[in-house]
């Protein structure tokens, strides 16, 4: 594992040491990237050690990439190295099944690493606003680490998110509002309560955990990039983390440079701040009023890392698009019935977006694409049943 060299601001490039816990850039409030000295890892021989080490020394899941993660003892529940499922109908479409993670969603990766670092720093009380799955993941890893978790989430999150957080022993506050309201409550109380704010992009390590999705999808494709990556975008940390992984892999000579995938940010028409900003060629998003969608993870009216995502979408030649909930629900039903895959509503936004870009000619049948199912459909049975009109008689 490499030593952290410094933290670098994603906006003004200021650097600080990682010796003590950090939140955001003190100069401009930008999110921090973790920077290492990776010079000892260059070349494909080092890359190929990853698979061998994972087999021999049992570094399972996302910790197979420990050579590019901070040098600390992990708090792990077996997250990462999720299956890449090939579609039965579209031979070049692959679904990255993040529902297979501990706690049933991609949030496990970022919070495994963030809680690992929190324990390393000796933090004892963490707090987070969540649209749902981050709450469950924080609660689980905090329980595993013996750290207190304080969670604020909208009162209409999928029931599973509430139950799991309670069962893991977190202090849960249900809020009559959106994640932005929850975030405000954490900000107001954290100082008095002595909480460390582990919100999306307000601490540097959730990106680091999520970046393993980028390493993983490339390794699972034989260390090659796909043409495009479809990513359901709420807070957008995964998109930012994967792009960081691509940059690192190119620096390390682990992948051929110059042909990075088009990044496709997918939202719901009921909450699409990144899509609107992308279409207006804006550098940041504006707060989305009256955000409403059954894809609860996409109900983020103003993502903190919007400026980074918009840059990445441009640089990658990608696009941001939003689909109405009815279209997302149709795609969810279609994939369940015809592929045997029960997507989360957010994952179904990605499959619906693929259908759309396929029809418009943005992608061809020969383009190999990876669609992220960010969570298990089974975590959403109440919201999906309601959207689909399923009742027990
Ligand atoms: Zn800064």
mmCIF file of C-alpha atoms and ligand atoms in Angstrom:
data_model
loop_
_atom_site.group_PDB
_atom_site.id
_atom_site.type_symbol
_atom_site.label_atom_id
_atom_site.label_comp_id
_atom_site.label_asym_id
_atom_site.label_seq_id
_atom_site.Cartn_x
_atom_site.Cartn_y
_atom_site.Cartn_z
ATOM 1 C CA UNK A 1 0.000 0.000 0.000
ATOM 2 C CA UNK A 2 1.294 3.475 -0.857
ATOM 3 C CA UNK A 3 1.746 6.307 1.599
ATOM 4 C CA UNK A 4 -0.511 9.298 1.036
ATOM 5 C CA UNK A 5 1.645 12.154 -0.276
ATOM 6 C CA UNK A 6 -0.959 14.878 0.174
ATOM 7 C CA UNK A 7 -4.547 15.888 -0.452
ATOM 8 C CA UNK A 8 -5.110 18.106 -3.473
ATOM 9 C CA UNK A 9 -8.103 20.400 -3.973
ATOM 10 C CA UNK A 10 -10.134 19.497 -7.041
ATOM 11 C CA UNK A 11 -10.869 23.172 -7.674
ATOM 12 C CA UNK A 12 -7.938 25.439 -6.712
ATOM 13 C CA UNK A 13 -5.251 22.681 -6.566
ATOM 14 C CA UNK A 14 -4.130 23.730 -3.073
ATOM 15 C CA UNK A 15 -2.507 20.874 -1.162
ATOM 16 C CA UNK A 16 -2.656 19.868 2.501
ATOM 17 C CA UNK A 17 -1.283 16.990 4.522
ATOM 18 C CA UNK A 18 -3.409 13.957 5.347
ATOM 19 C CA UNK A 19 -1.842 13.544 8.796
ATOM 20 C CA UNK A 20 -5.047 14.780 10.442
ATOM 21 C CA UNK A 21 -8.684 14.322 9.366
ATOM 22 C CA UNK A 22 -9.736 16.758 6.642
ATOM 23 C CA UNK A 23 -13.067 17.838 5.239
ATOM 24 C CA UNK A 24 -12.946 20.241 2.266
ATOM 25 C CA UNK A 25 -10.381 22.738 0.965
ATOM 26 C CA UNK A 26 -9.966 25.548 3.529
ATOM 27 C CA UNK A 27 -9.391 28.052 0.709
ATOM 28 C CA UNK A 28 -12.284 27.365 -1.667
ATOM 29 C CA UNK A 29 -14.383 24.537 -0.118
ATOM 30 C CA UNK A 30 -13.556 22.272 -3.066
ATOM 31 C CA UNK A 31 -13.478 18.495 -2.604
ATOM 32 C CA UNK A 32 -10.060 16.909 -1.991
ATOM 33 C CA UNK A 33 -8.388 14.203 -4.047
ATOM 34 C CA UNK A 34 -5.988 11.816 -2.322
ATOM 35 C CA UNK A 35 -2.545 11.833 -4.000
ATOM 36 C CA UNK A 36 0.113 9.166 -3.521
ATOM 37 C CA UNK A 37 3.593 8.491 -4.688
ATOM 38 C CA UNK A 38 2.785 5.697 -7.141
ATOM 39 C CA UNK A 39 6.192 5.621 -8.871
ATOM 40 C CA UNK A 40 7.008 2.178 -7.487
ATOM 41 C CA UNK A 41 3.914 0.666 -9.088
ATOM 42 C CA UNK A 42 4.519 1.521 -12.721
ATOM 43 C CA UNK A 43 4.274 -1.134 -15.370
ATOM 44 C CA UNK A 44 2.164 -4.117 -16.205
ATOM 45 C CA UNK A 45 4.074 -6.546 -13.991
ATOM 46 C CA UNK A 46 2.860 -4.609 -10.936
ATOM 47 C CA UNK A 47 -0.624 -4.589 -12.384
ATOM 48 C CA UNK A 48 -0.628 -8.332 -12.897
ATOM 49 C CA UNK A 49 0.434 -8.895 -9.288
ATOM 50 C CA UNK A 50 -3.042 -7.749 -8.262
ATOM 51 C CA UNK A 51 -4.811 -10.895 -9.427
ATOM 52 C CA UNK A 52 -2.056 -13.136 -8.077
ATOM 53 C CA UNK A 53 -2.004 -11.448 -4.657
ATOM 54 C CA UNK A 54 -5.795 -11.624 -4.428
ATOM 55 C CA UNK A 55 -5.590 -15.389 -4.837
ATOM 56 C CA UNK A 56 -2.501 -16.067 -2.745
ATOM 57 C CA UNK A 57 -2.915 -13.679 0.183
ATOM 58 C CA UNK A 58 -6.697 -13.501 0.190
ATOM 59 C CA UNK A 59 -7.093 -9.741 -0.209
ATOM 60 C CA UNK A 60 -10.697 -10.011 -1.255
ATOM 61 C CA UNK A 61 -13.097 -7.602 -2.890
ATOM 62 C CA UNK A 62 -12.031 -4.033 -3.512
ATOM 63 C CA UNK A 63 -8.975 -4.512 -1.287
ATOM 64 C CA UNK A 64 -7.330 -6.377 -4.162
ATOM 65 C CA UNK A 65 -6.490 -2.775 -5.185
ATOM 66 C CA UNK A 66 -4.840 -2.030 -1.863
ATOM 67 C CA UNK A 67 -1.662 -1.129 -3.782
ATOM 68 C CA UNK A 68 -3.459 2.078 -4.837
ATOM 69 C CA UNK A 69 -5.364 2.670 -1.589
ATOM 70 C CA UNK A 70 -4.176 4.228 1.699
ATOM 71 C CA UNK A 71 -1.826 2.206 3.852
ATOM 72 C CA UNK A 72 -4.167 1.326 6.720
ATOM 73 C CA UNK A 73 -5.884 -1.728 8.197
ATOM 74 C CA UNK A 74 -9.241 -2.044 6.416
ATOM 75 C CA UNK A 75 -12.676 -2.150 8.029
ATOM 76 C CA UNK A 76 -14.213 -4.604 5.588
ATOM 77 C CA UNK A 77 -17.460 -6.509 5.135
ATOM 78 C CA UNK A 78 -16.438 -8.099 1.833
ATOM 79 C CA UNK A 79 -17.287 -5.158 -0.464
ATOM 80 C CA UNK A 80 -16.236 -4.947 -4.096
ATOM 81 C CA UNK A 81 -15.262 -7.310 -6.935
ATOM 82 C CA UNK A 82 -18.897 -7.439 -7.966
ATOM 83 C CA UNK A 83 -20.071 -9.467 -10.976
ATOM 84 C CA UNK A 84 -20.070 -8.094 -14.502
ATOM 85 C CA UNK A 85 -23.178 -9.631 -16.080
ATOM 86 C CA UNK A 86 -23.543 -9.885 -19.842
ATOM 87 C CA UNK A 87 -26.983 -9.062 -21.219
ATOM 88 C CA UNK A 88 -28.805 -11.986 -22.803
ATOM 89 C CA UNK A 89 -30.113 -9.707 -25.545
ATOM 90 C CA UNK A 90 -27.389 -7.166 -26.275
ATOM 91 C CA UNK A 91 -24.050 -8.890 -26.581
ATOM 92 C CA UNK A 92 -21.985 -5.779 -25.886
ATOM 93 C CA UNK A 93 -23.940 -4.613 -22.873
ATOM 94 C CA UNK A 94 -22.520 -5.506 -19.459
ATOM 95 C CA UNK A 95 -24.183 -4.807 -16.139
ATOM 96 C CA UNK A 96 -21.928 -4.092 -13.192
ATOM 97 C CA UNK A 97 -24.010 -5.618 -10.396
ATOM 98 C CA UNK A 98 -23.262 -3.414 -7.390
ATOM 99 C CA UNK A 99 -26.237 -4.905 -5.568
ATOM 100 C CA UNK A 100 -23.881 -7.777 -4.724
ATOM 101 C CA UNK A 101 -21.928 -5.574 -2.310
ATOM 102 C CA UNK A 102 -22.202 -5.778 1.452
ATOM 103 C CA UNK A 103 -25.287 -3.683 2.372
ATOM 104 C CA UNK A 104 -26.615 -4.263 -1.149
ATOM 105 C CA UNK A 105 -25.290 -1.156 -2.848
ATOM 106 C CA UNK A 106 -22.258 0.631 -4.277
ATOM 107 C CA UNK A 107 -22.210 2.885 -1.208
ATOM 108 C CA UNK A 108 -20.347 0.106 0.601
ATOM 109 C CA UNK A 109 -17.136 0.911 -1.260
ATOM 110 C CA UNK A 110 -16.899 4.587 -0.352
ATOM 111 C CA UNK A 111 -17.992 4.097 3.215
ATOM 112 C CA UNK A 112 -15.762 1.091 3.827
ATOM 113 C CA UNK A 113 -12.800 3.309 3.042
ATOM 114 C CA UNK A 114 -14.137 6.435 4.754
ATOM 115 C CA UNK A 115 -14.854 4.492 7.962
ATOM 116 C CA UNK A 116 -11.484 2.745 7.670
ATOM 117 C CA UNK A 117 -9.819 6.172 7.666
ATOM 118 C CA UNK A 118 -12.096 7.481 10.419
ATOM 119 C CA UNK A 119 -10.931 4.615 12.637
ATOM 120 C CA UNK A 120 -7.331 5.268 11.606
ATOM 121 C CA UNK A 121 -7.704 8.906 12.701
ATOM 122 C CA UNK A 122 -9.383 7.907 15.958
ATOM 123 C CA UNK A 123 -12.718 9.582 15.164
ATOM 124 C CA UNK A 124 -15.556 8.327 17.365
ATOM 125 C CA UNK A 125 -18.722 10.033 16.053
ATOM 126 C CA UNK A 126 -19.670 10.250 12.396
ATOM 127 C CA UNK A 127 -22.666 11.954 10.787
ATOM 128 C CA UNK A 128 -24.146 11.770 7.313
ATOM 129 C CA UNK A 129 -27.131 13.006 5.319
ATOM 130 C CA UNK A 130 -28.313 10.274 2.992
ATOM 131 C CA UNK A 131 -30.791 9.619 0.209
ATOM 132 C CA UNK A 132 -30.945 6.042 1.541
ATOM 133 C CA UNK A 133 -28.183 3.565 0.762
ATOM 134 C CA UNK A 134 -25.321 5.622 2.184
ATOM 135 C CA UNK A 135 -27.142 5.544 5.511
ATOM 136 C CA UNK A 136 -27.242 1.747 5.545
ATOM 137 C CA UNK A 137 -23.618 1.502 4.485
ATOM 138 C CA UNK A 138 -22.344 4.009 7.047
ATOM 139 C CA UNK A 139 -24.355 2.313 9.782
ATOM 140 C CA UNK A 140 -22.901 -1.102 8.904
ATOM 141 C CA UNK A 141 -19.254 -0.050 8.679
ATOM 142 C CA UNK A 142 -19.532 2.135 11.766
ATOM 143 C CA UNK A 143 -20.924 -0.873 13.653
ATOM 144 C CA UNK A 144 -18.034 -3.003 12.391
ATOM 145 C CA UNK A 145 -15.542 -0.347 13.492
ATOM 146 C CA UNK A 146 -17.175 0.409 16.859
ATOM 147 C CA UNK A 147 -17.885 4.022 15.879
ATOM 148 C CA UNK A 148 -21.082 6.000 16.484
ATOM 149 C CA UNK A 149 -23.166 6.790 13.370
ATOM 150 C CA UNK A 150 -25.639 9.671 13.195
ATOM 151 C CA UNK A 151 -27.870 9.534 10.156
ATOM 152 C CA UNK A 152 -30.315 12.007 8.643
ATOM 153 C CA UNK A 153 -32.495 10.841 5.795
ATOM 154 C CA UNK A 154 -35.800 11.732 4.137
ATOM 155 C CA UNK A 155 -38.726 10.064 5.893
ATOM 156 C CA UNK A 156 -39.865 8.453 2.626
ATOM 157 C CA UNK A 157 -36.619 6.586 1.846
ATOM 158 C CA UNK A 158 -37.062 2.893 0.931
ATOM 159 C CA UNK A 159 -38.076 1.131 4.156
ATOM 160 C CA UNK A 160 -35.063 -1.210 3.933
ATOM 161 C CA UNK A 161 -32.709 1.754 4.372
ATOM 162 C CA UNK A 162 -34.439 2.765 7.593
ATOM 163 C CA UNK A 163 -34.617 -0.762 8.999
ATOM 164 C CA UNK A 164 -30.986 -1.606 8.259
ATOM 165 C CA UNK A 165 -29.690 1.626 9.787
ATOM 166 C CA UNK A 166 -31.739 1.011 12.925
ATOM 167 C CA UNK A 167 -30.612 -2.609 13.173
ATOM 168 C CA UNK A 168 -26.948 -1.622 12.863
ATOM 169 C CA UNK A 169 -27.511 0.604 15.881
ATOM 170 C CA UNK A 170 -27.185 4.014 14.240
ATOM 171 C CA UNK A 171 -28.934 7.120 15.572
ATOM 172 C CA UNK A 172 -31.459 7.752 12.807
ATOM 173 C CA UNK A 173 -33.408 10.962 12.258
ATOM 174 C CA UNK A 174 -36.140 10.865 9.615
ATOM 175 C CA UNK A 175 -36.564 14.264 8.012
ATOM 176 C CA UNK A 176 -39.621 15.744 6.331
ATOM 177 C CA UNK A 177 -37.589 16.974 3.358
ATOM 178 C CA UNK A 178 -34.804 16.039 0.942
ATOM 179 C CA UNK A 179 -31.134 15.126 1.339
ATOM 180 C CA UNK A 180 -30.287 18.831 1.043
ATOM 181 C CA UNK A 181 -32.388 19.499 4.165
ATOM 182 C CA UNK A 182 -30.673 16.579 5.908
ATOM 183 C CA UNK A 183 -27.283 18.013 4.971
ATOM 184 C CA UNK A 184 -28.222 21.332 6.506
ATOM 185 C CA UNK A 185 -29.192 19.610 9.766
ATOM 186 C CA UNK A 186 -25.839 17.816 9.949
ATOM 187 C CA UNK A 187 -24.005 21.089 9.257
ATOM 188 C CA UNK A 188 -25.953 22.910 11.977
ATOM 189 C CA UNK A 189 -25.377 20.325 14.680
ATOM 190 C CA UNK A 190 -21.987 18.786 13.963
ATOM 191 C CA UNK A 191 -19.854 21.220 15.911
ATOM 192 C CA UNK A 192 -21.926 21.095 19.067
ATOM 193 C CA UNK A 193 -22.268 17.302 18.939
ATOM 194 C CA UNK A 194 -18.641 16.604 18.043
ATOM 195 C CA UNK A 195 -19.567 14.774 14.844
ATOM 196 C CA UNK A 196 -17.215 14.335 11.904
ATOM 197 C CA UNK A 197 -19.172 15.043 8.704
ATOM 198 C CA UNK A 198 -18.698 12.103 6.357
ATOM 199 C CA UNK A 199 -20.996 13.552 3.618
ATOM 200 C CA UNK A 200 -20.380 12.866 -0.047
ATOM 201 C CA UNK A 201 -17.256 14.770 -1.164
ATOM 202 C CA UNK A 202 -16.953 16.608 2.145
ATOM 203 C CA UNK A 203 -14.266 14.151 3.188
ATOM 204 C CA UNK A 204 -11.639 12.773 0.787
ATOM 205 C CA UNK A 205 -11.968 9.007 1.140
ATOM 206 C CA UNK A 206 -15.383 8.123 -0.219
ATOM 207 C CA UNK A 207 -14.001 8.971 -3.689
ATOM 208 C CA UNK A 208 -11.069 6.648 -3.005
ATOM 209 C CA UNK A 209 -13.367 3.744 -2.190
ATOM 210 C CA UNK A 210 -15.550 4.415 -5.206
ATOM 211 C CA UNK A 211 -12.564 4.634 -7.526
ATOM 212 C CA UNK A 212 -12.178 0.869 -7.166
ATOM 213 C CA UNK A 213 -15.200 0.573 -9.502
ATOM 214 C CA UNK A 214 -13.032 2.076 -12.234
ATOM 215 C CA UNK A 215 -10.091 -0.285 -11.613
ATOM 216 C CA UNK A 216 -12.454 -3.202 -11.358
ATOM 217 C CA UNK A 217 -14.443 -2.691 -14.526
ATOM 218 C CA UNK A 218 -11.252 -2.215 -16.530
ATOM 219 C CA UNK A 219 -9.620 -5.323 -15.030
ATOM 220 C CA UNK A 220 -12.796 -7.345 -15.651
ATOM 221 C CA UNK A 221 -12.635 -6.289 -19.314
ATOM 222 C CA UNK A 222 -9.050 -7.569 -19.603
ATOM 223 C CA UNK A 223 -7.519 -4.181 -18.707
ATOM 224 C CA UNK A 224 -9.342 -2.440 -21.525
ATOM 225 C CA UNK A 225 -11.748 0.452 -21.501
ATOM 226 C CA UNK A 226 -15.356 0.068 -22.636
ATOM 227 C CA UNK A 227 -16.777 2.613 -25.099
ATOM 228 C CA UNK A 228 -19.095 4.069 -22.499
ATOM 229 C CA UNK A 229 -20.008 3.840 -18.820
ATOM 230 C CA UNK A 230 -23.594 4.555 -17.769
ATOM 231 C CA UNK A 231 -23.739 5.873 -14.253
ATOM 232 C CA UNK A 232 -26.919 6.740 -12.331
ATOM 233 C CA UNK A 233 -25.984 10.082 -10.829
ATOM 234 C CA UNK A 234 -27.156 11.387 -7.493
ATOM 235 C CA UNK A 235 -24.120 12.725 -5.656
ATOM 236 C CA UNK A 236 -21.899 11.484 -8.487
ATOM 237 C CA UNK A 237 -18.972 10.257 -6.388
ATOM 238 C CA UNK A 238 -18.642 7.051 -8.396
ATOM 239 C CA UNK A 239 -18.344 8.929 -11.662
ATOM 240 C CA UNK A 240 -15.662 11.158 -10.159
ATOM 241 C CA UNK A 241 -13.905 8.204 -8.533
ATOM 242 C CA UNK A 242 -13.861 6.126 -11.715
ATOM 243 C CA UNK A 243 -12.377 8.988 -13.706
ATOM 244 C CA UNK A 244 -9.657 9.361 -11.068
ATOM 245 C CA UNK A 245 -8.977 5.637 -11.436
ATOM 246 C CA UNK A 246 -8.606 5.982 -15.219
ATOM 247 C CA UNK A 247 -6.123 8.842 -14.794
ATOM 248 C CA UNK A 248 -4.105 6.815 -12.257
ATOM 249 C CA UNK A 249 -4.129 3.656 -14.388
ATOM 250 C CA UNK A 250 -2.772 5.595 -17.365
ATOM 251 C CA UNK A 251 -0.037 7.178 -15.233
ATOM 252 C CA UNK A 252 0.881 3.715 -14.017
ATOM 253 C CA UNK A 253 0.956 2.283 -17.536
ATOM 254 C CA UNK A 254 -1.688 -0.261 -16.537
ATOM 255 C CA UNK A 255 -3.982 0.625 -19.435
ATOM 256 C CA UNK A 256 -3.450 2.120 -22.897
ATOM 257 C CA UNK A 257 -3.941 5.885 -22.648
ATOM 258 C CA UNK A 258 -6.093 8.035 -24.858
ATOM 259 C CA UNK A 259 -9.322 6.131 -25.284
ATOM 260 C CA UNK A 260 -11.187 6.617 -22.036
ATOM 261 C CA UNK A 261 -14.875 5.725 -22.012
ATOM 262 C CA UNK A 262 -17.604 8.253 -22.656
ATOM 263 C CA UNK A 263 -19.124 8.896 -19.246
ATOM 264 C CA UNK A 264 -22.915 8.986 -19.307
ATOM 265 C CA UNK A 265 -24.562 10.590 -16.262
ATOM 266 C CA UNK A 266 -28.133 9.384 -15.883
ATOM 267 C CA UNK A 267 -30.800 11.122 -13.818
ATOM 268 C CA UNK A 268 -34.599 11.126 -13.492
ATOM 269 C CA UNK A 269 -36.657 13.887 -15.117
ATOM 270 C CA UNK A 270 -38.015 14.504 -11.607
ATOM 271 C CA UNK A 271 -34.562 15.588 -10.374
ATOM 272 C CA UNK A 272 -32.022 16.390 -13.073
ATOM 273 C CA UNK A 273 -29.757 19.244 -11.978
ATOM 274 C CA UNK A 274 -26.658 17.846 -13.708
ATOM 275 C CA UNK A 275 -28.530 17.251 -16.972
ATOM 276 C CA UNK A 276 -29.883 20.798 -16.968
ATOM 277 C CA UNK A 277 -26.426 22.252 -16.267
ATOM 278 C CA UNK A 278 -24.881 20.067 -18.978
ATOM 279 C CA UNK A 279 -27.451 21.190 -21.531
ATOM 280 C CA UNK A 280 -26.932 24.835 -20.601
ATOM 281 C CA UNK A 281 -23.123 24.430 -20.802
ATOM 282 C CA UNK A 282 -22.950 25.675 -17.228
ATOM 283 C CA UNK A 283 -19.973 24.907 -14.990
ATOM 284 C CA UNK A 284 -22.123 24.245 -11.903
ATOM 285 C CA UNK A 285 -25.703 23.097 -11.347
ATOM 286 C CA UNK A 286 -28.590 25.011 -9.821
ATOM 287 C CA UNK A 287 -30.775 23.657 -7.010
ATOM 288 C CA UNK A 288 -33.573 21.535 -8.514
ATOM 289 C CA UNK A 289 -36.877 22.639 -7.026
ATOM 290 C CA UNK A 290 -39.475 20.072 -5.908
ATOM 291 C CA UNK A 291 -37.276 17.058 -6.623
ATOM 292 C CA UNK A 292 -39.430 13.934 -6.915
ATOM 293 C CA UNK A 293 -38.653 10.453 -8.295
ATOM 294 C CA UNK A 294 -39.102 6.877 -7.129
ATOM 295 C CA UNK A 295 -35.391 6.433 -7.842
ATOM 296 C CA UNK A 296 -34.604 7.684 -4.343
ATOM 297 C CA UNK A 297 -30.834 7.657 -4.871
ATOM 298 C CA UNK A 298 -31.217 10.194 -7.669
ATOM 299 C CA UNK A 299 -33.091 12.646 -5.474
ATOM 300 C CA UNK A 300 -30.114 14.924 -4.935
ATOM 301 C CA UNK A 301 -31.210 18.438 -5.919
ATOM 302 C CA UNK A 302 -27.725 20.029 -5.897
ATOM 303 C CA UNK A 303 -24.757 17.656 -5.864
ATOM 304 C CA UNK A 304 -21.655 19.025 -4.144
ATOM 305 C CA UNK A 305 -19.346 17.720 -6.871
ATOM 306 C CA UNK A 306 -21.377 19.027 -9.825
ATOM 307 C CA UNK A 307 -18.445 21.096 -11.151
ATOM 308 C CA UNK A 308 -16.187 18.031 -11.292
ATOM 309 C CA UNK A 309 -18.839 15.872 -12.986
ATOM 310 C CA UNK A 310 -19.584 18.489 -15.633
ATOM 311 C CA UNK A 311 -15.873 18.711 -16.474
ATOM 312 C CA UNK A 312 -15.600 14.934 -16.754
ATOM 313 C CA UNK A 313 -18.675 14.659 -18.983
ATOM 314 C CA UNK A 314 -17.150 17.218 -21.354
ATOM 315 C CA UNK A 315 -13.675 15.737 -21.337
ATOM 316 C CA UNK A 316 -14.927 12.216 -21.946
ATOM 317 C CA UNK A 317 -17.213 13.180 -24.828
ATOM 318 C CA UNK A 318 -20.097 11.849 -22.784
ATOM 319 C CA UNK A 319 -23.517 13.200 -22.095
ATOM 320 C CA UNK A 320 -26.002 13.716 -19.251
ATOM 321 C CA UNK A 321 -29.578 12.637 -19.789
ATOM 322 C CA UNK A 322 -32.750 12.240 -17.779
ATOM 323 C CA UNK A 323 -35.623 9.813 -18.238
ATOM 324 C CA UNK A 324 -39.153 10.076 -16.852
ATOM 325 C CA UNK A 325 -40.034 7.691 -14.014
ATOM 326 C CA UNK A 326 -42.509 5.797 -16.264
ATOM 327 C CA UNK A 327 -39.718 4.989 -18.711
ATOM 328 C CA UNK A 328 -37.408 3.958 -15.854
ATOM 329 C CA UNK A 329 -40.108 1.674 -14.448
ATOM 330 C CA UNK A 330 -40.705 0.089 -17.883
ATOM 331 C CA UNK A 331 -36.998 -0.654 -18.172
ATOM 332 C CA UNK A 332 -36.942 -2.136 -14.650
ATOM 333 C CA UNK A 333 -39.797 -4.487 -15.604
ATOM 334 C CA UNK A 334 -38.143 -5.314 -18.932
ATOM 335 C CA UNK A 335 -34.820 -6.325 -17.341
ATOM 336 C CA UNK A 336 -36.489 -8.326 -14.592
ATOM 337 C CA UNK A 337 -38.673 -10.266 -17.017
ATOM 338 C CA UNK A 338 -36.245 -10.720 -19.887
ATOM 339 C CA UNK A 339 -32.862 -10.878 -18.162
ATOM 340 C CA UNK A 340 -33.651 -12.151 -14.659
ATOM 341 C CA UNK A 341 -32.029 -9.073 -13.144
ATOM 342 C CA UNK A 342 -34.003 -7.098 -10.552
ATOM 343 C CA UNK A 343 -32.530 -3.630 -10.934
ATOM 344 C CA UNK A 344 -32.767 -0.785 -8.486
ATOM 345 C CA UNK A 345 -34.757 2.160 -9.880
ATOM 346 C CA UNK A 346 -31.421 3.965 -10.327
ATOM 347 C CA UNK A 347 -29.977 1.021 -12.260
ATOM 348 C CA UNK A 348 -33.098 0.969 -14.405
ATOM 349 C CA UNK A 349 -32.468 4.627 -15.226
ATOM 350 C CA UNK A 350 -29.150 3.472 -16.712
ATOM 351 C CA UNK A 351 -30.729 0.693 -18.787
ATOM 352 C CA UNK A 352 -33.430 3.120 -19.992
ATOM 353 C CA UNK A 353 -30.706 5.602 -20.926
ATOM 354 C CA UNK A 354 -28.931 2.903 -22.930
ATOM 355 C CA UNK A 355 -32.123 2.178 -24.889
ATOM 356 C CA UNK A 356 -32.463 5.876 -25.595
ATOM 357 C CA UNK A 357 -28.883 6.457 -26.771
ATOM 358 C CA UNK A 358 -29.019 3.286 -28.827
ATOM 359 C CA UNK A 359 -32.144 4.536 -30.630
ATOM 360 C CA UNK A 360 -30.686 7.991 -31.251
ATOM 361 C CA UNK A 361 -27.535 6.474 -32.772
ATOM 362 C CA UNK A 362 -25.203 7.908 -30.103
ATOM 363 C CA UNK A 363 -24.104 4.291 -29.573
ATOM 364 C CA UNK A 364 -24.021 1.370 -31.994
ATOM 365 C CA UNK A 365 -24.569 -2.354 -31.263
ATOM 366 C CA UNK A 366 -20.789 -2.841 -31.570
ATOM 367 C CA UNK A 367 -20.017 -0.411 -28.746
ATOM 368 C CA UNK A 368 -19.126 -2.273 -25.591
ATOM 369 C CA UNK A 369 -20.772 -0.501 -22.664
ATOM 370 C CA UNK A 370 -20.963 -0.967 -18.899
ATOM 371 C CA UNK A 371 -24.201 -0.057 -17.125
ATOM 372 C CA UNK A 372 -24.091 0.346 -13.365
ATOM 373 C CA UNK A 373 -26.810 -1.225 -11.282
ATOM 374 C CA UNK A 374 -25.869 0.725 -8.184
ATOM 375 C CA UNK A 375 -28.056 -1.226 -5.760
ATOM 376 C CA UNK A 376 -30.034 -4.417 -5.351
ATOM 377 C CA UNK A 377 -33.652 -4.205 -6.518
ATOM 378 C CA UNK A 378 -34.615 -6.047 -3.351
ATOM 379 C CA UNK A 379 -33.772 -2.986 -1.244
ATOM 380 C CA UNK A 380 -36.575 -1.089 -2.981
ATOM 381 C CA UNK A 381 -39.517 -3.484 -2.842
ATOM 382 C CA UNK A 382 -41.831 -0.918 -1.232
ATOM 383 C CA UNK A 383 -41.129 1.955 -3.636
ATOM 384 C CA UNK A 384 -41.022 -0.326 -6.686
ATOM 385 C CA UNK A 385 -44.261 -2.073 -5.691
ATOM 386 C CA UNK A 386 -45.947 1.290 -5.290
ATOM 387 C CA UNK A 387 -44.678 2.542 -8.650
ATOM 388 C CA UNK A 388 -45.725 -0.691 -10.371
ATOM 389 C CA UNK A 389 -49.093 -0.934 -8.596
ATOM 390 C CA UNK A 390 -48.291 -4.301 -7.000
ATOM 391 C CA UNK A 391 -50.419 -5.125 -3.968
ATOM 392 C CA UNK A 392 -50.808 -8.186 -1.785
ATOM 393 C CA UNK A 393 -54.485 -9.060 -1.833
HETATM 394 ZN ZN1 LIG B 1 -9.430 24.733 -3.067
#
